[in-house]
Tab-separated table of C-alpha atoms in Angstrom:
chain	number	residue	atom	x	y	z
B	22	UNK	CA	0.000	0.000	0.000
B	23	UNK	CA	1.363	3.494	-0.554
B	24	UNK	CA	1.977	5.678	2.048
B	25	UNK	CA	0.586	9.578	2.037
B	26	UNK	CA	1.551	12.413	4.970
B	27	UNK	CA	-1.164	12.549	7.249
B	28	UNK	CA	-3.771	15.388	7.645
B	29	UNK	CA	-6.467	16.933	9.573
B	30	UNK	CA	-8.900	19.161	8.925
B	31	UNK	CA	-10.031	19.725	12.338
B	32	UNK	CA	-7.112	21.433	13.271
B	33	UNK	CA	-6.382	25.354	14.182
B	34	UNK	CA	-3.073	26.856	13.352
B	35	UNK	CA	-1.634	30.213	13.710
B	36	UNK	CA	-0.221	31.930	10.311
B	37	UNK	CA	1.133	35.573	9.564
B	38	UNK	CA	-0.397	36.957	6.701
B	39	UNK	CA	-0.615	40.600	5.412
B	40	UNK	CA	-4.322	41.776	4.935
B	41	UNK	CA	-2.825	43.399	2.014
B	42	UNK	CA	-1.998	40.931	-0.062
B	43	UNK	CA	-4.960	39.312	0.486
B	44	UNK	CA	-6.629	41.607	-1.717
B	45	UNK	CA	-5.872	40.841	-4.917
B	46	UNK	CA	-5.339	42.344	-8.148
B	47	UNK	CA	-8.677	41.773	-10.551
B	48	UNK	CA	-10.957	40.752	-7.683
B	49	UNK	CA	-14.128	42.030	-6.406
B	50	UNK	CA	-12.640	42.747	-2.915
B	51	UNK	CA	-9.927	44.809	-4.207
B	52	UNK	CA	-12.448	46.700	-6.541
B	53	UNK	CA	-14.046	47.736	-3.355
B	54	UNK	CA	-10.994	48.287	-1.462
B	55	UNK	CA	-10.099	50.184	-4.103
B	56	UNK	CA	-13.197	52.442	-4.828
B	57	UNK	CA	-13.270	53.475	-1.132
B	58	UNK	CA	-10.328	54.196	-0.405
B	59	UNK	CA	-9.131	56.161	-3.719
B	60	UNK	CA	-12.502	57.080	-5.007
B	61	UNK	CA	-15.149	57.611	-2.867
B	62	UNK	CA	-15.994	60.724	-0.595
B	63	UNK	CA	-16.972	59.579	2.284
B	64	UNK	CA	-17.048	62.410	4.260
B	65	UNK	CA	-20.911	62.341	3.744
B	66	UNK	CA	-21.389	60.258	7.103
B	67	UNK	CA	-19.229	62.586	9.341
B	68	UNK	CA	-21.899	64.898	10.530
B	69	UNK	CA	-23.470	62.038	11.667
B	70	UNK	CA	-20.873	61.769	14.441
B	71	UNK	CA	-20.782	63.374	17.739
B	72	UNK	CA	-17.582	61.814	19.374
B	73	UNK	CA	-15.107	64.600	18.049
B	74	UNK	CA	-14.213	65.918	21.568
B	75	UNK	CA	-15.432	62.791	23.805
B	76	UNK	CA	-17.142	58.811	23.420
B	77	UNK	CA	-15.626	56.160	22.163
B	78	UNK	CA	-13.815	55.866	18.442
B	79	UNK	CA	-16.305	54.485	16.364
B	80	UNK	CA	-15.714	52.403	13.368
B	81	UNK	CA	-14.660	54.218	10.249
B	82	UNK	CA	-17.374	53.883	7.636
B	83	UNK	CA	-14.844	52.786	4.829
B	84	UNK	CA	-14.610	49.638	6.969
B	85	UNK	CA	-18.217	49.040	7.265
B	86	UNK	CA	-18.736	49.954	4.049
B	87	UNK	CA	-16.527	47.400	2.747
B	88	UNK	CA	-17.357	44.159	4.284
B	89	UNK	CA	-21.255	45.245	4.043
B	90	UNK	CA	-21.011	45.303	-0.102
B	91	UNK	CA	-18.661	42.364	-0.400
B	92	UNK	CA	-21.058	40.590	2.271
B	93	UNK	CA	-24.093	41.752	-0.314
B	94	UNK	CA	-21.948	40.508	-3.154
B	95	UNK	CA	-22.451	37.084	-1.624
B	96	UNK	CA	-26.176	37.219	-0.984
B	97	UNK	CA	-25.509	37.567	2.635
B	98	UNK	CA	-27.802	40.322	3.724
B	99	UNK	CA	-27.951	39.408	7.684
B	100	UNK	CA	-25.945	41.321	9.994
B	101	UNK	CA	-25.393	38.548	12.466
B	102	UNK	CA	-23.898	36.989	9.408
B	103	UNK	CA	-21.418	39.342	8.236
B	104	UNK	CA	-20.055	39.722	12.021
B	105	UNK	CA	-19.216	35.804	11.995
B	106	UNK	CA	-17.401	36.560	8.711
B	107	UNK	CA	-15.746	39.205	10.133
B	108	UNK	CA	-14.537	36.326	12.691
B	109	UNK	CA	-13.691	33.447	10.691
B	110	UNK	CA	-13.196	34.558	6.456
B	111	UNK	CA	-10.152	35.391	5.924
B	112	UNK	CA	-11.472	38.100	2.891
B	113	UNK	CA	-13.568	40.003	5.538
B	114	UNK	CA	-10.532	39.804	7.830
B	115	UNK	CA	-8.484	42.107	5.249
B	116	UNK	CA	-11.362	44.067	4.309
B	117	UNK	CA	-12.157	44.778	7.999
B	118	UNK	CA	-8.737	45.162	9.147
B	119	UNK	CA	-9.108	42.119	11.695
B	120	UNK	CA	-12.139	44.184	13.603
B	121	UNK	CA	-15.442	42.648	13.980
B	122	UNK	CA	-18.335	45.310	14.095
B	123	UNK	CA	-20.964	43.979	16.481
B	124	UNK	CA	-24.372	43.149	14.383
B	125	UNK	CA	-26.526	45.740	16.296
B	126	UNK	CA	-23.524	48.420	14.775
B	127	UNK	CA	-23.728	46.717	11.188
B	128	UNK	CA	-27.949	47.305	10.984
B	129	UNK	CA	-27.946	50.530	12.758
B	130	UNK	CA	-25.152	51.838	9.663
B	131	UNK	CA	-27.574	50.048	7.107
B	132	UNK	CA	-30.617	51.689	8.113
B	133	UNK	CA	-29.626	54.998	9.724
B	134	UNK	CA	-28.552	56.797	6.782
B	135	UNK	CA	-30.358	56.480	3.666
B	136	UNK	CA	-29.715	60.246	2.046
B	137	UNK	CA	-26.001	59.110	2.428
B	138	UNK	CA	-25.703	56.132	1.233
B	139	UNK	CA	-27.530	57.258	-2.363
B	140	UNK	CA	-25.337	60.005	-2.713
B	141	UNK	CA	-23.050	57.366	-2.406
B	142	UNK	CA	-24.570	55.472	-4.830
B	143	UNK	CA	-24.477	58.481	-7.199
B	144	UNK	CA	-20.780	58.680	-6.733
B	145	UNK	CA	-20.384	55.088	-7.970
B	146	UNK	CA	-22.862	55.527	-10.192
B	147	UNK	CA	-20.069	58.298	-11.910
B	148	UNK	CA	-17.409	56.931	-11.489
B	149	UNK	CA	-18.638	53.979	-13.462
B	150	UNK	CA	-19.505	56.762	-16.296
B	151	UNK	CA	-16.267	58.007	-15.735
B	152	UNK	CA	-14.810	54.769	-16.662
B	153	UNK	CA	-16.868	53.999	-19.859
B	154	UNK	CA	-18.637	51.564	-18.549
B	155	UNK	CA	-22.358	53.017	-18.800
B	156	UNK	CA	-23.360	52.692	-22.814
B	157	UNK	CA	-26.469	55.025	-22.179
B	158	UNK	CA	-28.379	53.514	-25.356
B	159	UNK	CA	-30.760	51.330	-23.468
B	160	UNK	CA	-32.352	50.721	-19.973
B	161	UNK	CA	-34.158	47.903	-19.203
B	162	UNK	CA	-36.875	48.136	-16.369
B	163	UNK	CA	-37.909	45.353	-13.850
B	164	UNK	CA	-39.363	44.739	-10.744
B	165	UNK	CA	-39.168	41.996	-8.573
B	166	UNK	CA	-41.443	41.133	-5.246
B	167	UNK	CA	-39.548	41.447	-2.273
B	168	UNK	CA	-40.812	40.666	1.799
B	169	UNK	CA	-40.547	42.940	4.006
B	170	UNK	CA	-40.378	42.729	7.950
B	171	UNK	CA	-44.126	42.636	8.956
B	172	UNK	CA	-46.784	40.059	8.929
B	173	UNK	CA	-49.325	39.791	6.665
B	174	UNK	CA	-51.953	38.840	9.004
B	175	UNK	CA	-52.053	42.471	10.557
B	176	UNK	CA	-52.869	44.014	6.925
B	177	UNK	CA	-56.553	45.326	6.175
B	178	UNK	CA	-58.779	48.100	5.011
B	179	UNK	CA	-59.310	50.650	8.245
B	180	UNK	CA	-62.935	48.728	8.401
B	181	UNK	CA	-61.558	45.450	8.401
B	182	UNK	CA	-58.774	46.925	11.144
B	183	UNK	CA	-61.907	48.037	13.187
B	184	UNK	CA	-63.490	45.124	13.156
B	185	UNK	CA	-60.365	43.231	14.181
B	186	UNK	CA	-60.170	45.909	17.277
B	187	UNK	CA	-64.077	44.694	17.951
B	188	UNK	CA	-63.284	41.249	18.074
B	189	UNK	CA	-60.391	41.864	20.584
B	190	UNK	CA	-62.377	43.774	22.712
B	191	UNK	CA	-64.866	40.959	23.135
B	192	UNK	CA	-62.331	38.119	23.397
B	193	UNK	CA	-60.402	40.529	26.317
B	194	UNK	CA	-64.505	41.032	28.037
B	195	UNK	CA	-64.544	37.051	27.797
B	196	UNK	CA	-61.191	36.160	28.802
B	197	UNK	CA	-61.782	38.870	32.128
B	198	UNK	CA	-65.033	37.087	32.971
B	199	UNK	CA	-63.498	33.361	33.071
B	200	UNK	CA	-60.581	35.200	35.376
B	201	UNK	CA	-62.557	35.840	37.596
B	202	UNK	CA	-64.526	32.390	37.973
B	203	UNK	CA	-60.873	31.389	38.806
B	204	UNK	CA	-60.623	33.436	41.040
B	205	UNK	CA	-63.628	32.109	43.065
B	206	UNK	CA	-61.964	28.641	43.034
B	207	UNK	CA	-59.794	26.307	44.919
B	208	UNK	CA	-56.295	26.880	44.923
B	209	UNK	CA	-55.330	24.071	42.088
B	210	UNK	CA	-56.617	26.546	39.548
B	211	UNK	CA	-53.099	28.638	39.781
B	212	UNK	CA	-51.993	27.569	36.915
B	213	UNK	CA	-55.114	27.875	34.408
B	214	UNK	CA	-55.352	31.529	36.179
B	215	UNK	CA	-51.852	32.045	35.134
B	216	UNK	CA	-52.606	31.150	31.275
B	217	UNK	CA	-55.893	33.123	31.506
B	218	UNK	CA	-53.918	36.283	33.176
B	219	UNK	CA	-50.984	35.637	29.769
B	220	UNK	CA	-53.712	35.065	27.347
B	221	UNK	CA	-55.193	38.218	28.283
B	222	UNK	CA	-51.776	40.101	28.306
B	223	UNK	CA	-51.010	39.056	24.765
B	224	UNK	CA	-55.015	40.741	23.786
B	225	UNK	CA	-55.117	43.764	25.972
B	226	UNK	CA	-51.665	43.999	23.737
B	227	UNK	CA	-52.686	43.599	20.145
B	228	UNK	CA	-55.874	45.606	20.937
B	229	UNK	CA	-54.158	48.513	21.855
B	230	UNK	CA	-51.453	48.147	19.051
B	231	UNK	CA	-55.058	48.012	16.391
B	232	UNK	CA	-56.246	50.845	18.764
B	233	UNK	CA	-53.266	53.305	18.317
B	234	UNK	CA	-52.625	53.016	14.788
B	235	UNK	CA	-56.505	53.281	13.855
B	236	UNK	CA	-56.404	57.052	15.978
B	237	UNK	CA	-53.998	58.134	13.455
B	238	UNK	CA	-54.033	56.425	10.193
B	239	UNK	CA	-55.852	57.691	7.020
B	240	UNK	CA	-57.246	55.112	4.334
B	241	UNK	CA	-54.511	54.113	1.907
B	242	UNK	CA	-55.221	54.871	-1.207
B	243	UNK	CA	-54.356	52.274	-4.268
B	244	UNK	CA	-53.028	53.793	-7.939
B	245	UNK	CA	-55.332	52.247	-10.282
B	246	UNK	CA	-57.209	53.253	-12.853
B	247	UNK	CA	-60.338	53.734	-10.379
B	248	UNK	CA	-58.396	54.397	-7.223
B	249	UNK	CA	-60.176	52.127	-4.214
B	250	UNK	CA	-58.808	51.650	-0.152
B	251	UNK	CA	-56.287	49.305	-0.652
B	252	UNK	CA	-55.054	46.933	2.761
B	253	UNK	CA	-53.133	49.070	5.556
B	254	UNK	CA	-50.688	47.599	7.736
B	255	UNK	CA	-50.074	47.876	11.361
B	256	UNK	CA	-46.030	47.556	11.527
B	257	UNK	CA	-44.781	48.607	7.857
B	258	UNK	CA	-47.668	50.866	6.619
B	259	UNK	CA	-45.328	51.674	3.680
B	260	UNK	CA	-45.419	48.164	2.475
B	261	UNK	CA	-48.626	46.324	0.995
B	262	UNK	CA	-49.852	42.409	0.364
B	263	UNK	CA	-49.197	41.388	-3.041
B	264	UNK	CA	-48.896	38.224	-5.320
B	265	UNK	CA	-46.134	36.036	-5.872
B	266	UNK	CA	-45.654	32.498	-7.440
B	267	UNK	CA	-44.881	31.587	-4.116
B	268	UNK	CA	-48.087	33.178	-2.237
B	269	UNK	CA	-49.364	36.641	-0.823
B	270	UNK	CA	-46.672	38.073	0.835
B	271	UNK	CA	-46.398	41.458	2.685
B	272	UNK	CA	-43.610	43.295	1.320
B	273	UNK	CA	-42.339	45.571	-1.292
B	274	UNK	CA	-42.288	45.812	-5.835
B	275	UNK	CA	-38.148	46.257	-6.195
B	276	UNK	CA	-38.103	48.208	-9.491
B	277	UNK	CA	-34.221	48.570	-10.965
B	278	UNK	CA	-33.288	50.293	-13.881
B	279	UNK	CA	-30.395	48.474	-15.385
B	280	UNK	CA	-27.725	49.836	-18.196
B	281	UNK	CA	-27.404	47.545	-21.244
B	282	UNK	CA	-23.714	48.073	-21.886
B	283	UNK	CA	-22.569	46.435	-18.647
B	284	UNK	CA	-25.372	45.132	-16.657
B	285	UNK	CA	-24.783	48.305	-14.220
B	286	UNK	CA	-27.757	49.288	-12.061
B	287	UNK	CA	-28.662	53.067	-12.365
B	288	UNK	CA	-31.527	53.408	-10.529
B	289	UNK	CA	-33.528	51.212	-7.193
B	290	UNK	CA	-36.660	52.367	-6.117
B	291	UNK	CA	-39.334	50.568	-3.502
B	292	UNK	CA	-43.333	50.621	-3.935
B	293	UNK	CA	-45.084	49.624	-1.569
B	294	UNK	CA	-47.468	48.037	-4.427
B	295	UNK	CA	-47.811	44.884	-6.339
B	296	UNK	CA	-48.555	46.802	-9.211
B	297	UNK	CA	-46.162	48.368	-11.463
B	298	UNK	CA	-48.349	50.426	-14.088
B	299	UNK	CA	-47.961	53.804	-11.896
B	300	UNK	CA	-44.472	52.975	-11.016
B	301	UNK	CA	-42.720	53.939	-15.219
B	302	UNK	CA	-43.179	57.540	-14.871
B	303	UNK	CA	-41.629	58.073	-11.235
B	304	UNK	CA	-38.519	55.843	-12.233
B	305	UNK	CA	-37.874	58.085	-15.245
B	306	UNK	CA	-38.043	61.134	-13.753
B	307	UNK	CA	-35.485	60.437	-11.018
B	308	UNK	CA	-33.154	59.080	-13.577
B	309	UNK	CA	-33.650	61.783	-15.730
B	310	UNK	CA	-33.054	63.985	-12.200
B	311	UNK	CA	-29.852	62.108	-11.590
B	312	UNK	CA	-28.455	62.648	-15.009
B	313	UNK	CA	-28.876	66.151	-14.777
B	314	UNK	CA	-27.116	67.289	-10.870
B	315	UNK	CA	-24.427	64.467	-11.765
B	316	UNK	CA	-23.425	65.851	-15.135
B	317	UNK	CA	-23.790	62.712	-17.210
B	318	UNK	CA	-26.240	64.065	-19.804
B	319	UNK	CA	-29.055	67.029	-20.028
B	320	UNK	CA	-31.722	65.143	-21.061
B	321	UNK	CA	-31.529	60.752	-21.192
B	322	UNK	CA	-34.741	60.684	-23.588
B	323	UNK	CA	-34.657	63.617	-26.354
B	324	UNK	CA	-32.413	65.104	-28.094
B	325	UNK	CA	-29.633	63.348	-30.912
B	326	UNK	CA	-28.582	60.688	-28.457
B	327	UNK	CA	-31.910	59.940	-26.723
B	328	UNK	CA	-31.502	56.175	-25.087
B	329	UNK	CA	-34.186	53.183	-25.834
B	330	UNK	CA	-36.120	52.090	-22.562
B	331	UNK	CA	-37.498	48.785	-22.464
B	332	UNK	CA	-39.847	47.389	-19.978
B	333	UNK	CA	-42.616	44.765	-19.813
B	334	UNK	CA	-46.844	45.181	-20.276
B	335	UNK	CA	-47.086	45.479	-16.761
B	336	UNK	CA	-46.114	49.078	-16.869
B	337	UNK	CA	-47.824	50.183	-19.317
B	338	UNK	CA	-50.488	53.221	-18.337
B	339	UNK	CA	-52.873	55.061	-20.374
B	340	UNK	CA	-52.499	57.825	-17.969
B	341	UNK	CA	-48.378	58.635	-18.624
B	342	UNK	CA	-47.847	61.602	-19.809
B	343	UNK	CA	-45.701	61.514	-22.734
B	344	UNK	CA	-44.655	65.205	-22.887
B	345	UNK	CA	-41.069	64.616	-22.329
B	346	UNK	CA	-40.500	61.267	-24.401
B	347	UNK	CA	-42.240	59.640	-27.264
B	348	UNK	CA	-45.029	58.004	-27.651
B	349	UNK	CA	-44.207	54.294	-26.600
B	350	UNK	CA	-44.614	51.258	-28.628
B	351	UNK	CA	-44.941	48.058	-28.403
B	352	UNK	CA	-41.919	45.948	-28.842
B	353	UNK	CA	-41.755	42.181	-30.612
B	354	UNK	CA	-42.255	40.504	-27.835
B	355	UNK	CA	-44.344	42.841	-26.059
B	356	UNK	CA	-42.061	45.565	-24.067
B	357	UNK	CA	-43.045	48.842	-23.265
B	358	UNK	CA	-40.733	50.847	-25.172
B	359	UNK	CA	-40.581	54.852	-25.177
């Protein structure tokens, strides 16, 4: 029999490596590296920090920045995720400089500033322009249905809400009157008054969450051709129930605008709709808008080099005005084009 050096995978060792070099040359990691650290103003986030003359140092936003993109990259999207990277991939390890932001510290930069992060976005967006890599002939439009963080099953018109908040009340009025039978008993009812007493805890709290958001909420208003009360939602009134092949889901329409030339994405928006008919008009505007204060072109959609835009039937609407592009037409295999 031949005889092979043993080996063990279940083994820790200690090496020396240089976070440097662990960025290479032609990868995605150093393409970030790179773009933050040469390209990128990032000054944007500072006057969201009050530690100049006391607190603790907090963790520079290139860092943060870095290992949240290359996380994204890799379809990681959880912050309790990306801080076990930080601890154990050795990619994250250069990209982090060896520190592992806490996950609280990872949402909390994710979510607390939006205006920043698409003026960062902008700043990629020309640089990539900068770098020929936006062809500006064609955009294609599409949306995709995304969840969002809120159940479904506290979703409904404001009389459907109110109704919910009736049936509360009278589960809370029965739950009270079988609390105090127990009450009235022996003592080896403790324990079915303590389920009775946590049963109506949990109702005395949903009916007041249904309570408070009915004092102030308006009916929601859908964007179809005969505008009707579409569902509300108690946690995330911004998001709405719509179809997927999967199910009803509560969540979001992702619609991205994507450049031909390169596959780059130029614009992301969020409705809060399934459908995408009244969604065309607001997406071309802001791109037109973003063109303009970045410099890239005047005007995307007239002119001698006017681009093609390409999206499916379900954004078509007879009520787009057309004032600023021409008149769209059906494509061979039924896009919207304009």
């Amino acid at each position: 029999m031949p005889k092979f050096k043993p080996y063990n995978y279940n083994q820790t060792s200690m090496v020396v490596i240089n976070y440097q070099d662990q960025l290479q040359l032609g990868t995605f990691e150093h393409a970030i590296h790179y773009l933050i650290d040469q390209k990128l103003d990032l000054s944007i986030f500072n006057p969201n920090y009050k530690n100049d003359d006391g607190g603790r140092p907090a963790y520079d936003p290139a860092i943060l920045l870095k290992i949240i993109l290359f996380a994204y990259s890799k379809g990681i999207t959880s912050s309790r995720e990306i801080q076990w990277c930080c601890e154990t991939n050795i990619i994250f390890k250069a990209l982090s400089c060896d520190s592992v932001p806490h996950f609280t510290t990872i949402a909390s930069f994710v979510s607390s500033y939006p205006k920043a992060i698409e003026e960062l976005f902008e700043q990629i967006l020309l640089v990539c322009h900068q770098q020929g890599l936006l062809g500006n002939e064609l955009f294609a439009i599409d949306g995709c249905k995304m969840p969002s963080n809120a159940a479904k099953e506290w979703s409904g018109t404001l009389k459907e809400l109110e109704d919910k908040r009736d049936k509360l009340k009278r589960q809370i009025r029965r739950c009270l009157n079988e609390h105090k039978k127990f009450d009235k008993q022996d003592p080896d009812t403790v324990e079915r008054q303590r389920r009775s007493q946590q049963t109506l805890d949990t109702l005395n709290k949903a009916f007041d969450k249904v309570d408070q958001f009915l004092k102030t909420a308006a009916p929601r208003m859908g964007q179809g051709k005969r505008p009707k009360e579409v569902k509300s939602n108690i946690t995330d009134n911004q998001s709405g129930k719509m179809t997927t092949s999967k199910g009803t889901i509560q969540g979001y329409n992702g619609v991205a605008t994507v450049d031909r030339k390169h596959q780059i994405i130029i614009d992301a928006q969020a409705f809060g709709e399934g459908q995408e008919h009244h969604t065309l008009k607001p997406v071309l505007e802001n791109i037109k808008v973003r063109y303009q204060r970045l410099g890239i072109r005047k005007d995307v959609y007239t002119g001698r080099y006017k681009v093609t835009v390409t999206a499916d039937t379900g954004f078509a609407n007879d009520k787009f005005i057309w004032n600023e592009f021409e008149q769209p037409q059906a494509g061979p295999k039924g896009e919207y084009q304009g």
